[in-house]
Short mmCIF file of C-alpha atoms in Angstrom, two decimals:
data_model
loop_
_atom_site.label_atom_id
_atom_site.label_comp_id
_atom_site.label_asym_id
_atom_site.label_seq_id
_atom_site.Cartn_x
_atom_site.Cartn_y
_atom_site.Cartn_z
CA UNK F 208 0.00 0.00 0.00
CA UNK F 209 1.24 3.54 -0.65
CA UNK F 210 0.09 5.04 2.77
CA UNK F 211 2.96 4.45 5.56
CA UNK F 212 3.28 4.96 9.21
CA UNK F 213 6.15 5.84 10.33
CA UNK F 214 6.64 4.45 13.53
CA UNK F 215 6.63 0.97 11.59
CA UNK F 216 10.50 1.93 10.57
CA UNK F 217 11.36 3.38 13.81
CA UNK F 218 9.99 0.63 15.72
CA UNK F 219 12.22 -1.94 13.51
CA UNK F 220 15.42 0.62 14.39
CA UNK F 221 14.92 0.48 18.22
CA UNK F 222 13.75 -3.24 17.68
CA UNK F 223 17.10 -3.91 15.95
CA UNK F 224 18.85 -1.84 18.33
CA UNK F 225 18.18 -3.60 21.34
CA UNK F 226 19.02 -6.83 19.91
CA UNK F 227 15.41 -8.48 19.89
CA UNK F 228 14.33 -10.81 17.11
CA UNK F 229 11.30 -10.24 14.99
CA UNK F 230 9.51 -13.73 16.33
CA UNK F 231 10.32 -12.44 19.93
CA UNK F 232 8.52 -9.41 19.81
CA UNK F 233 5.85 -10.68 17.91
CA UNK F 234 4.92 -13.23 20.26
CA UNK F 235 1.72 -14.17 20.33
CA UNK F 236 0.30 -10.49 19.81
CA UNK F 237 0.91 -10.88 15.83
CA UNK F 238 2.46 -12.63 13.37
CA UNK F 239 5.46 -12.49 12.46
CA UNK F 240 4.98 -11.61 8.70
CA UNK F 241 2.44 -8.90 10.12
CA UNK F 242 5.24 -7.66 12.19
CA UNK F 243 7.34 -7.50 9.12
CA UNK F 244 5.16 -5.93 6.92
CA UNK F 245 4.36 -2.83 9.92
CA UNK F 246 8.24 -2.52 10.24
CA UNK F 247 8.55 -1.94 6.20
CA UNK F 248 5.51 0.58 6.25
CA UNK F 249 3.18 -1.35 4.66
CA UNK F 250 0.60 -1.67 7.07
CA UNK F 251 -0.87 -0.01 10.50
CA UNK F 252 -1.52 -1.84 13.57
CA UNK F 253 -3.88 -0.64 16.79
CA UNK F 254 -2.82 1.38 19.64
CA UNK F 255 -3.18 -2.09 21.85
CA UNK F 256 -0.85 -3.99 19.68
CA UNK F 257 1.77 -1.54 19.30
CA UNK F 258 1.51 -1.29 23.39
CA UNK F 259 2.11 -4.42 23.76
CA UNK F 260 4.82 -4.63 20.87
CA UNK F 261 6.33 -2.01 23.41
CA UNK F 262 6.50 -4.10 26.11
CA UNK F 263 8.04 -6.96 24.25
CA UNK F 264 10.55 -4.78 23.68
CA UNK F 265 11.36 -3.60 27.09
CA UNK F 266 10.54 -0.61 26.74
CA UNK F 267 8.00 2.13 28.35
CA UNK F 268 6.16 4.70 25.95
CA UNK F 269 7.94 7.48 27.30
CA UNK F 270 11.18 6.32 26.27
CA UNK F 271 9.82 5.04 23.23
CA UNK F 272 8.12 8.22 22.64
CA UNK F 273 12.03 10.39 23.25
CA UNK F 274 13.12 7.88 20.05
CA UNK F 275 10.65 8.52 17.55
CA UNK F 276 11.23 12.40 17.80
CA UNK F 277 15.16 11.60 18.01
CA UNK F 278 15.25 9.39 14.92
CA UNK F 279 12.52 11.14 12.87
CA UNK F 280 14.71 13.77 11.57
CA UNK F 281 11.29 15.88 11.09
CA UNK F 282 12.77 19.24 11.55
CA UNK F 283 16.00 18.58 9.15
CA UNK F 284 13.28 17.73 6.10
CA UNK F 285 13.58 20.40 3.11
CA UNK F 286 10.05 20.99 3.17
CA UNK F 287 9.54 21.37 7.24
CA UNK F 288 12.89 23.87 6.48
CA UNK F 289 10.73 25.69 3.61
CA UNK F 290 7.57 25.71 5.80
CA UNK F 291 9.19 27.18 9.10
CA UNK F 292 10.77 30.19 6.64
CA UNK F 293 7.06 31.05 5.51
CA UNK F 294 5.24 30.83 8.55
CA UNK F 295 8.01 32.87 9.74
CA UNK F 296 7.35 35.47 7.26
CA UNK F 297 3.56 35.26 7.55
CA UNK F 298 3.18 34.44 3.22
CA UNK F 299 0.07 32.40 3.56
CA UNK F 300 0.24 31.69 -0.17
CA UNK F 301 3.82 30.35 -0.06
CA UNK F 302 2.61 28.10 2.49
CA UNK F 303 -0.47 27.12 0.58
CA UNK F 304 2.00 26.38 -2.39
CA UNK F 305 4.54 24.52 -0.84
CA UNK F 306 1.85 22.27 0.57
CA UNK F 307 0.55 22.15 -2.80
CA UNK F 308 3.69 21.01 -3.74
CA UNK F 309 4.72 18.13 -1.74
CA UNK F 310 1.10 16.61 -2.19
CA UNK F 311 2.08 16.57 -6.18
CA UNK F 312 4.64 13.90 -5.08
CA UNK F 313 4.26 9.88 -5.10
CA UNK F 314 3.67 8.09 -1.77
CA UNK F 315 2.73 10.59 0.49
CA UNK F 316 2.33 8.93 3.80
CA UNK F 317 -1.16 9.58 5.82
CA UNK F 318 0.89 11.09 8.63
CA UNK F 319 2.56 14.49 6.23
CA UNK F 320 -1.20 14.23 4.54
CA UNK F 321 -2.31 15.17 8.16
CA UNK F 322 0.54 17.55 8.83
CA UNK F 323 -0.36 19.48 5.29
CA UNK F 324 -4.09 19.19 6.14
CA UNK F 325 -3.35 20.82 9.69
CA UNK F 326 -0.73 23.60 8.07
CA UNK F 327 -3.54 25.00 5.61
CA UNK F 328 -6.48 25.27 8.11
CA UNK F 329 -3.73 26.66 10.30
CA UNK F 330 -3.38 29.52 8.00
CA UNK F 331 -7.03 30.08 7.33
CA UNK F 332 -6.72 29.34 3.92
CA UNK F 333 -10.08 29.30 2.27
CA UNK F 334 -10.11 28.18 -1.55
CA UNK F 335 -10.46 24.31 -1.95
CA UNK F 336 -7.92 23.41 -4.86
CA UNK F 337 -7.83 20.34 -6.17
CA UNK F 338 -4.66 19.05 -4.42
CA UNK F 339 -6.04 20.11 -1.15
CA UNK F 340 -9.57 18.53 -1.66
CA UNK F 341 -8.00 15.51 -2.95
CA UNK F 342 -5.74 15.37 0.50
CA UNK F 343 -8.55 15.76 2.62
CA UNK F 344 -10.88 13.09 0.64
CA UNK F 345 -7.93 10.48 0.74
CA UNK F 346 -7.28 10.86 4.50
CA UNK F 347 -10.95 10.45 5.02
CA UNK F 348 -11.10 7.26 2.84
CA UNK F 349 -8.01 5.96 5.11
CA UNK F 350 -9.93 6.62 7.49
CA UNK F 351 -12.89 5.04 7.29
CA UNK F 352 -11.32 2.20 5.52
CA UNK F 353 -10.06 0.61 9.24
CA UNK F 354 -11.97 -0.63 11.89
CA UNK F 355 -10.34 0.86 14.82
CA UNK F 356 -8.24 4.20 14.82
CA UNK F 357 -4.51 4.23 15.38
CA UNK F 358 -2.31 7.59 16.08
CA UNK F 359 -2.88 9.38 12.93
CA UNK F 360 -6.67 8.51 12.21
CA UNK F 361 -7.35 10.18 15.67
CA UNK F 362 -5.73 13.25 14.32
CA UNK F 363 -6.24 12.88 11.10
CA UNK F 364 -10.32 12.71 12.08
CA UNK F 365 -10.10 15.47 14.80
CA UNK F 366 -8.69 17.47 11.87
CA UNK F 367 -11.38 16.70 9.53
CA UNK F 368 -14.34 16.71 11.92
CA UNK F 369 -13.15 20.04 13.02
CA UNK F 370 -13.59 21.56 9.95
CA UNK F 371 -16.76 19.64 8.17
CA UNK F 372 -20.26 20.91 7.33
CA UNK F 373 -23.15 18.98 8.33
CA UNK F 374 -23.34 17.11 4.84
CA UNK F 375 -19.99 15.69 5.42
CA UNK F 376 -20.67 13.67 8.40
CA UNK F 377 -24.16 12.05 9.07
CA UNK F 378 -25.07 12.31 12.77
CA UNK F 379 -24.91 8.61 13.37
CA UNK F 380 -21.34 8.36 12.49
CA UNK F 381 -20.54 11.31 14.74
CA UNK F 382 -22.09 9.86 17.58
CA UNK F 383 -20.33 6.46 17.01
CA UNK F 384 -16.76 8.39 16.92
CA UNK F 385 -17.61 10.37 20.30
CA UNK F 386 -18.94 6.39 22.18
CA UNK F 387 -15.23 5.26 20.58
CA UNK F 388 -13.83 8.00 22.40
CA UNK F 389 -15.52 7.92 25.35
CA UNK F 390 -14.50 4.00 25.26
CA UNK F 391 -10.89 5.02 24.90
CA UNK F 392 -10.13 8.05 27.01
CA UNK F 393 -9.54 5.81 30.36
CA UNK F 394 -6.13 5.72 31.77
CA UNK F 395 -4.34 2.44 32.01
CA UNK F 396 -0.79 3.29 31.47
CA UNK F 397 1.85 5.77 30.89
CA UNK F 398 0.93 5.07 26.61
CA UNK F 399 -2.84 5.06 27.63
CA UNK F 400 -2.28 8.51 29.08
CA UNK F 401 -1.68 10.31 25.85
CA UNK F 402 -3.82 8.30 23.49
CA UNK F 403 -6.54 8.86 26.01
CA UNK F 404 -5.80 12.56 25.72
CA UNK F 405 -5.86 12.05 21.67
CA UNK F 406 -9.03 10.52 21.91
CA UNK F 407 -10.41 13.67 24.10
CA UNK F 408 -9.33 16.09 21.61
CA UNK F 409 -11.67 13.87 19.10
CA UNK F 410 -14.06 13.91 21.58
CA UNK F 411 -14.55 17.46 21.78
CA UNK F 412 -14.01 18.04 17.81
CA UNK F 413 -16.67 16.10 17.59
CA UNK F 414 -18.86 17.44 20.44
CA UNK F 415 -18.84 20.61 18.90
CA UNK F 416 -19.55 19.56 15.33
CA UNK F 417 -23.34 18.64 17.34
CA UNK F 418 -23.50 21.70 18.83
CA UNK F 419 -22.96 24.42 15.80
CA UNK F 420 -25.50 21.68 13.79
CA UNK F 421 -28.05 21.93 15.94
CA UNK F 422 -28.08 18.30 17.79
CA UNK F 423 -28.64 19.87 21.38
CA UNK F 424 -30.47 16.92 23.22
CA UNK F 425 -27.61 14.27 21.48
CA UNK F 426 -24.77 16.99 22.56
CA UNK F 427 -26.32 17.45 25.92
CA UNK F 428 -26.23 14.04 26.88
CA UNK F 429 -22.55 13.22 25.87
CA UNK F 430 -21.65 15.91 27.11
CA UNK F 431 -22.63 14.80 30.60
CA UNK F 432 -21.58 11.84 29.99
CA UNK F 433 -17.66 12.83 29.13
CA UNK F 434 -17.90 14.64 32.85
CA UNK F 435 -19.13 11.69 34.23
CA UNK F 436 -15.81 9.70 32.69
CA UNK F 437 -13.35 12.75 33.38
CA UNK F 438 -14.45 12.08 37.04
CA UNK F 439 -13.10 8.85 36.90
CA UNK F 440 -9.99 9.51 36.08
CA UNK F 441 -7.44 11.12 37.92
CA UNK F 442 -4.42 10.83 35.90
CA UNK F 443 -5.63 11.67 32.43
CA UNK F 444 -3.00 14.43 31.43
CA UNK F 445 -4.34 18.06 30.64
CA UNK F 446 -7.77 16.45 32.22
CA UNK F 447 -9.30 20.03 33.87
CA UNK F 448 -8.53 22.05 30.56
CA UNK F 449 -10.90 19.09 28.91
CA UNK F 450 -13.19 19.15 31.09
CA UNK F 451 -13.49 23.03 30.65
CA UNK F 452 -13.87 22.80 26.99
CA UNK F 453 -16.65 20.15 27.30
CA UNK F 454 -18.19 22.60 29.85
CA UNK F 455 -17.75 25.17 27.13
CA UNK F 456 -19.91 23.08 24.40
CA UNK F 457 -22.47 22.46 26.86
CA UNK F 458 -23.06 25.75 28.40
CA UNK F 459 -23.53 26.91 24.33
CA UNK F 460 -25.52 23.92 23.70
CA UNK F 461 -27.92 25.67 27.32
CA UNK F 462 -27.45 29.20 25.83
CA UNK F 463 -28.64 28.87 22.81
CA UNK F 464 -31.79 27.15 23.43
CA UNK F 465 -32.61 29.85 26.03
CA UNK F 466 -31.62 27.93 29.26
CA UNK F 467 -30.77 30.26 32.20
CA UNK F 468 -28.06 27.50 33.49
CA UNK F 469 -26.16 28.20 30.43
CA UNK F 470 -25.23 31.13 32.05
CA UNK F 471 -23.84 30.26 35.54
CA UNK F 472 -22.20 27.55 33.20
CA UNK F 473 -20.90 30.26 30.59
CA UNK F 474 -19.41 32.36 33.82
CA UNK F 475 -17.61 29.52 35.14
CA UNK F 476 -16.14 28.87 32.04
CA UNK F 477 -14.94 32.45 31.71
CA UNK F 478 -13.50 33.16 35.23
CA UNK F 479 -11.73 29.35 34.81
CA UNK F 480 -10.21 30.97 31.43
CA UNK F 481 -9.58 34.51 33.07
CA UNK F 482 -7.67 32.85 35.72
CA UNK F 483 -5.31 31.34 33.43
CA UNK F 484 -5.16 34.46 31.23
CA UNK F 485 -4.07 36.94 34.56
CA UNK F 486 -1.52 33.91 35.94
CA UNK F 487 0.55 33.07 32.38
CA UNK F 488 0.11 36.44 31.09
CA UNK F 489 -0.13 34.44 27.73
CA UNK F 490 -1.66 36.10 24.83
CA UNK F 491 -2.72 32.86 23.23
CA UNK F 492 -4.74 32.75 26.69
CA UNK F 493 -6.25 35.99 26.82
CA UNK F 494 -7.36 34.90 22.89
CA UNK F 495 -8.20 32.13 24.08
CA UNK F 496 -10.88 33.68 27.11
CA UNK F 497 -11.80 36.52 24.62
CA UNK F 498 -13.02 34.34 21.86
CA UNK F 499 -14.96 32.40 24.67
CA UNK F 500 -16.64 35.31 25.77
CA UNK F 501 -17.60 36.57 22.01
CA UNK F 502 -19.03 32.97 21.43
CA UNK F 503 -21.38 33.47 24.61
CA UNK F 504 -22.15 36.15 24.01
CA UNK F 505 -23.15 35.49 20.15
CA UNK F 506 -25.46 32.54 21.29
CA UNK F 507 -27.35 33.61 24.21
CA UNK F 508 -30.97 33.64 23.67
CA UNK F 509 -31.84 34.25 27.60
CA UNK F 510 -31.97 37.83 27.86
CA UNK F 511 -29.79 37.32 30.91
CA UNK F 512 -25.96 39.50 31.26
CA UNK F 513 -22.82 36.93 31.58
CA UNK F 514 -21.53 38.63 33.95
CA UNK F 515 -17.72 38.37 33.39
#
């Protein structure tokens, strides 16, 4: 297949590294010719697998996780060079182009598709060109070709999701991404810990694409159910600033259809995001709390002040 993943080659370098055979590591979690064909990049393999390819290995997801980023060589690529240079420089078409450009090439792995795909709606560019429709349609068919999402489909979807209209999704298969994620985000493990925050970041993607398309009961009652699994976990990383953005969707969801507990919600939400504003002295923070406060503000149908 054309699409690779390319922690299948950095998995065989550490694998190789630490002097472990391929049947060793494969165990009985996979074959051995499956193992083969993930090391060569020409297939994916679940989040569960991989774990326990991991520990087969010897090795914890941290440390794992320190390897990938030391042996991926991302940042000495001629097109992350060319990239940095224009974002630098604040040309939104010379970004646009150079994306443009490396999707022109053969065997463009689904992880740089998603890294292109994130780069463009980073700099709020608007036409749909070919090249970058034709990105966006082939990570969705990757997508929806597999029957459970790995690292990049989480992204890739959170991505897409973020960004899609109410024709591109039906509500059904919304709802059945946000009960995968709401399967997924418990902590079990150190690797757990940050797929479980992937999965969140899906989770409220998709939470949101209910809420600006009008699904209020169906956002409503994921949305209490998310707080009731946040609850349950104490050592999910980033876990309050989640649980403020689901807080977020839901005191919209309220506002909008002229519920007066949208807006002790909405204030709560604000003097959380004030609070981190006034203590980093962050801009992205204050834009952050601002744009909160505009969104609020643009949805209430109560009659009632927010009184931050």
């Amino acid at each position: 297949m054309d699409e690779k993943n390319l922690h299948g080659s950095i998995f065989k370098k550490l694998r190789e590294e630490r002097g472990y055979k391929l049947k060793d590591v494969a165990g009985d979690v996979i074959s051995t010719r499956t193992l083969m064909r993930f090391e060569a990049d020409e297939t994916s393999i679940s989040i569960a697998v991989f774990e326990k390819l991991l520990e087969n290995c010897g090795i914890g997801f941290l440390d794992y996780l320190v390897y990938y980023f030391d042996n991926a060589y991302i940042e000495n690529s001629e097109f992350s060079k060319k990239l940095s240079g224009y974002v630098q420089s604040g040309s939104q078409s010379k970004i646009v182009n150079e994306c443009k450009k490396e999707l022109k090439k053969n065997k463009i792995g689904l992880s740089k598709r998603i890294d292109i795909l994130s780069i463009i709606q980073a700099s709020n560019w608007r036409e749909e060109d070919r090249e970058i429709s034709d990105n966006k349609r082939i990570i969705r068919e990757i997508i929806e070709s597999t029957n459970k999402l790995g690292w990049n489909e989480i992204i890739g979807l959170n991505f897409l999701i973020e960004y899609s209209s109410r024709e591109e999704y039906s509500i059904e298969y919304i709802d059945r991404i946000i009960v995968e994620c709401l399967q997924n985000i418990p902590v079990r493990n150190y690797l757990s810990q940050y797929v479980g925050s992937a999965y969140c970041n899906l989770l409220i993607g998709s939470l949101a694409f209910l809420s600006r398309n009008g699904y209020y009961e169906l956002v409503e009652k994921r949305c209490k159910e998310a707080i009731e699994v946040f609850d349950e976990q104490s050592f999910l990383i980033e876990k309050t600033n989640f649980y403020v953005e689901v807080l977020r969707i839901l005191a919209t969801v309220y506002l909008r259809q002229n519920k007066k507990e949208g807006i002790d919600l909405a204030n709560k939400v604000l003097k959380y995001k004030n609070i981190v504003a006034e203590i980093t002295g962050d801009a992205y923070h204050k834009r952050l709390r601002d744009a909160a406060y505009k969104n609020f503000y643009e949805v209430n149908k109560t009659g009632l002040d927010i009184e931050f």
